[in-house]
Amino acid sequence: MTVGIVGLGLIGGSFAKTFHEQGHRVLAFDTDRSVYDFAAMYGAVDGPLTEEALSQCDLILIAVYPCAAIDYLKEHAPFFGTKPVVIDCCGTKRVVCEAGFALSEQYGFTYLGGHPMAGTHYSGFKFATSTLFRSAPMVLVPKDANDIALLGRAKELLAPAGFARFSVTTAEQHDRMIAFTSQLAHVVSNAYIKSPTAQTHRGFSAGSYKDMTRVAWLNPPMWAELFMENRDFLLDELDTLLDELQKYRRAMEADDLPGLIALLEDGRRKKEEVDGH
């Protein structure tokens, strides 16, 4: 099949590498011509994704920031035609899907939102791998959750990436969940590393420190845009966390050992309920 990829960063680049490695034709576009040239020289891209080539694709993956994805959809909607399935890969879904659903209805192309739940704290094509999505979850956000034919087609087209499972949800539910499972963790990690003690941690840190700080090494422009677009849900999660942290602080400040034990036991029990042993 022919796959069109917009954006050759970590996500788009990994899609390019995995589809090309499995013998599919990959056409791509990146606003930075040097990135495209490098991807072509690397052998992950067969040619440019031009306006004329869009309608020849079986699958088009838009792997750029949300605002850029909307701009691309608006500019290229008249050229998609009826053949390709167009999927954006943005980390938030409400704003992008609202635009995508409206444009697809206006111009008659097939569109659904998507979010590959995979990545690293690195960014850019040079860190892309053909195995990034192997065994990872993929979230799909169709306009109609009962469109079994479209969902089946999307899963078939994405099969070469090696996703372990697909989840189907609404844009609002996706954004509500991602505020907790991803965005809150990035905020906490990024704030945690700002302790002055971090400057002298070497020799005193092990797994806990590494787990807490891994995602502090993020892409600031991208994550800032995602946070702002999802700030209602993310602010709710931050408020909940801050309220909980105050309980621990008050227990220690009051020298309340039983209260602190109860808080810790409650957290341990909730972890067991949510994720098992």
GROMACS .gro file of C-alpha atoms in nm, residues 61-196:
model
  136
   61LEU     CA    1  -0.087   0.990   0.899
   62ILE     CA    2  -0.058   1.347   1.027
   63ALA     CA    3   0.211   1.343   1.296
   64VAL     CA    4   0.261   1.708   1.391
   65TYR     CA    5   0.151   1.939   1.674
   66PRO     CA    6  -0.228   1.991   1.704
   67CYS     CA    7  -0.238   2.345   1.561
   68ALA     CA    8  -0.015   2.243   1.271
   69ALA     CA    9  -0.233   1.938   1.210
   70ILE     CA   10  -0.542   2.157   1.184
   71ASP     CA   11  -0.365   2.393   0.946
   72TYR     CA   12  -0.257   2.101   0.728
   73LEU     CA   13  -0.609   1.956   0.722
   74LYS     CA   14  -0.759   2.290   0.625
   75GLU     CA   15  -0.505   2.349   0.349
   76HIS     CA   16  -0.512   2.000   0.199
   77ALA     CA   17  -0.871   1.886   0.257
   78PRO     CA   18  -0.966   1.954  -0.108
   79PHE     CA   19  -0.693   1.717  -0.231
   80PHE     CA   20  -0.748   1.404  -0.020
   81GLY     CA   21  -1.024   1.251  -0.228
   82THR     CA   22  -1.215   0.940  -0.126
   83LYS     CA   23  -0.940   0.675  -0.127
   84PRO     CA   24  -0.721   0.741   0.179
   85VAL     CA   25  -0.807   0.702   0.545
   86VAL     CA   26  -0.670   1.015   0.713
   87ILE     CA   27  -0.563   0.981   1.078
   88ASP     CA   28  -0.406   1.250   1.293
   89CYS     CA   29  -0.163   1.132   1.563
   90CYS     CA   30  -0.187   1.429   1.801
   91GLY     CA   31  -0.164   1.398   2.178
   92THR     CA   32  -0.495   1.580   2.236
   93LYS     CA   33  -0.808   1.512   2.040
   94ARG     CA   34  -1.093   1.758   2.100
   95VAL     CA   35  -0.963   2.054   1.899
   96VAL     CA   36  -0.814   1.848   1.616
   97CYS     CA   37  -1.110   1.613   1.580
   98GLU     CA   38  -1.361   1.897   1.577
   99ALA     CA   39  -1.179   2.045   1.278
  100GLY     CA   40  -1.117   1.708   1.112
  101PHE     CA   41  -1.475   1.589   1.137
  102ALA     CA   42  -1.610   1.915   0.995
  103LEU     CA   43  -1.361   1.921   0.706
  104SER     CA   44  -1.415   1.554   0.621
  105GLU     CA   45  -1.788   1.614   0.598
  106GLN     CA   46  -1.737   1.924   0.385
  107TYR     CA   47  -1.491   1.767   0.141
  108GLY     CA   48  -1.597   1.403   0.152
  109PHE     CA   49  -1.276   1.239   0.273
  110THR     CA   50  -1.243   0.973   0.544
  111TYR     CA   51  -1.099   1.092   0.874
  112LEU     CA   52  -1.065   0.977   1.231
  113GLY     CA   53  -0.853   1.084   1.523
  114GLY     CA   54  -0.572   0.868   1.654
  115HIS     CA   55  -0.313   0.862   1.930
  116PRO     CA   56  -0.034   0.603   1.930
  117MET     CA   57   0.048   0.545   2.296
  118ALA     CA   58   0.422   0.515   2.247
  119GLY     CA   59   0.722   0.741   2.259
  120THR     CA   60   1.043   0.832   2.436
  121HIS     CA   61   1.179   1.144   2.601
  122TYR     CA   62   1.378   1.206   2.283
  123SER     CA   63   1.238   1.380   1.976
  124GLY     CA   64   1.324   1.396   1.609
  125PHE     CA   65   1.370   1.158   1.318
  126LYS     CA   66   1.712   1.036   1.434
  127PHE     CA   67   1.548   0.877   1.739
  128ALA     CA   68   1.265   0.718   1.538
  129THR     CA   69   1.262   0.337   1.525
  130SER     CA   70   1.071   0.080   1.325
  131THR     CA   71   0.975  -0.096   1.650
  132LEU     CA   72   0.840   0.204   1.846
  133PHE     CA   73   0.476   0.096   1.817
  134ARG     CA   74   0.528  -0.278   1.857
  135SER     CA   75   0.303  -0.405   2.138
  136ALA     CA   76   0.187  -0.048   2.218
  137PRO     CA   77  -0.180   0.062   2.244
  138MET     CA   78  -0.342   0.276   1.974
  139VAL     CA   79  -0.640   0.498   2.051
  140LEU     CA   80  -0.889   0.567   1.771
  141VAL     CA   81  -1.146   0.847   1.781
  142PRO     CA   82  -1.405   0.810   1.504
  143LYS     CA   83  -1.698   1.044   1.456
  144ASP     CA   84  -1.928   0.743   1.479
  145ALA     CA   85  -1.815   0.473   1.722
  146ASN     CA   86  -2.055   0.231   1.553
  147ASP     CA   87  -1.885   0.259   1.214
  148ILE     CA   88  -1.746  -0.094   1.229
  149ALA     CA   89  -1.632  -0.089   0.866
  150LEU     CA   90  -1.418   0.223   0.917
  151LEU     CA   91  -1.265   0.094   1.240
  152GLY     CA   92  -1.186  -0.238   1.075
  153ARG     CA   93  -1.026  -0.062   0.781
  154ALA     CA   94  -0.817   0.161   1.010
  155LYS     CA   95  -0.693  -0.137   1.210
  156GLU     CA   96  -0.604  -0.320   0.889
  157LEU     CA   97  -0.410  -0.024   0.753
  158LEU     CA   98  -0.224   0.024   1.082
  159ALA     CA   99  -0.146  -0.346   1.128
  160PRO     CA  100   0.216  -0.321   1.001
  161ALA     CA  101   0.299  -0.093   1.295
  162GLY     CA  102   0.243  -0.384   1.532
  163PHE     CA  103   0.006  -0.226   1.784
  164ALA     CA  104  -0.097  -0.469   2.057
  165ARG     CA  105  -0.451  -0.339   2.091
  166PHE     CA  106  -0.685  -0.064   1.979
  167SER     CA  107  -0.913   0.143   2.201
  168VAL     CA  108  -1.210   0.334   2.060
  169THR     CA  109  -1.331   0.640   2.248
  170THR     CA  110  -1.456   0.996   2.215
  171ALA     CA  111  -1.231   1.299   2.189
  172GLU     CA  112  -1.352   1.427   2.527
  173GLN     CA  113  -1.294   1.098   2.707
  174HIS     CA  114  -0.950   1.066   2.548
  175ASP     CA  115  -0.846   1.410   2.667
  176ARG     CA  116  -0.984   1.352   3.016
  177MET     CA  117  -0.788   1.027   3.051
  178ILE     CA  118  -0.467   1.157   2.895
  179ALA     CA  119  -0.461   1.448   3.140
  180PHE     CA  120  -0.413   1.188   3.415
  181THR     CA  121  -0.212   0.911   3.250
  182SER     CA  122   0.037   1.130   3.061
  183GLN     CA  123   0.018   1.505   3.103
  184LEU     CA  124   0.007   1.515   3.484
  185ALA     CA  125   0.309   1.283   3.499
  186HIS     CA  126   0.507   1.518   3.273
  187VAL     CA  127   0.418   1.823   3.481
  188VAL     CA  128   0.508   1.651   3.809
  189SER     CA  129   0.835   1.513   3.672
  190ASN     CA  130   0.934   1.849   3.529
  191ALA     CA  131   0.861   2.026   3.859
  192TYR     CA  132   1.020   1.756   4.076
  193ILE     CA  133   1.361   1.790   3.912
  194LYS     CA  134   1.372   2.160   4.005
  195SER     CA  135   1.453   2.084   4.370
  196PRO     CA  136   1.796   2.231   4.461
   0.00000   0.00000   0.00000
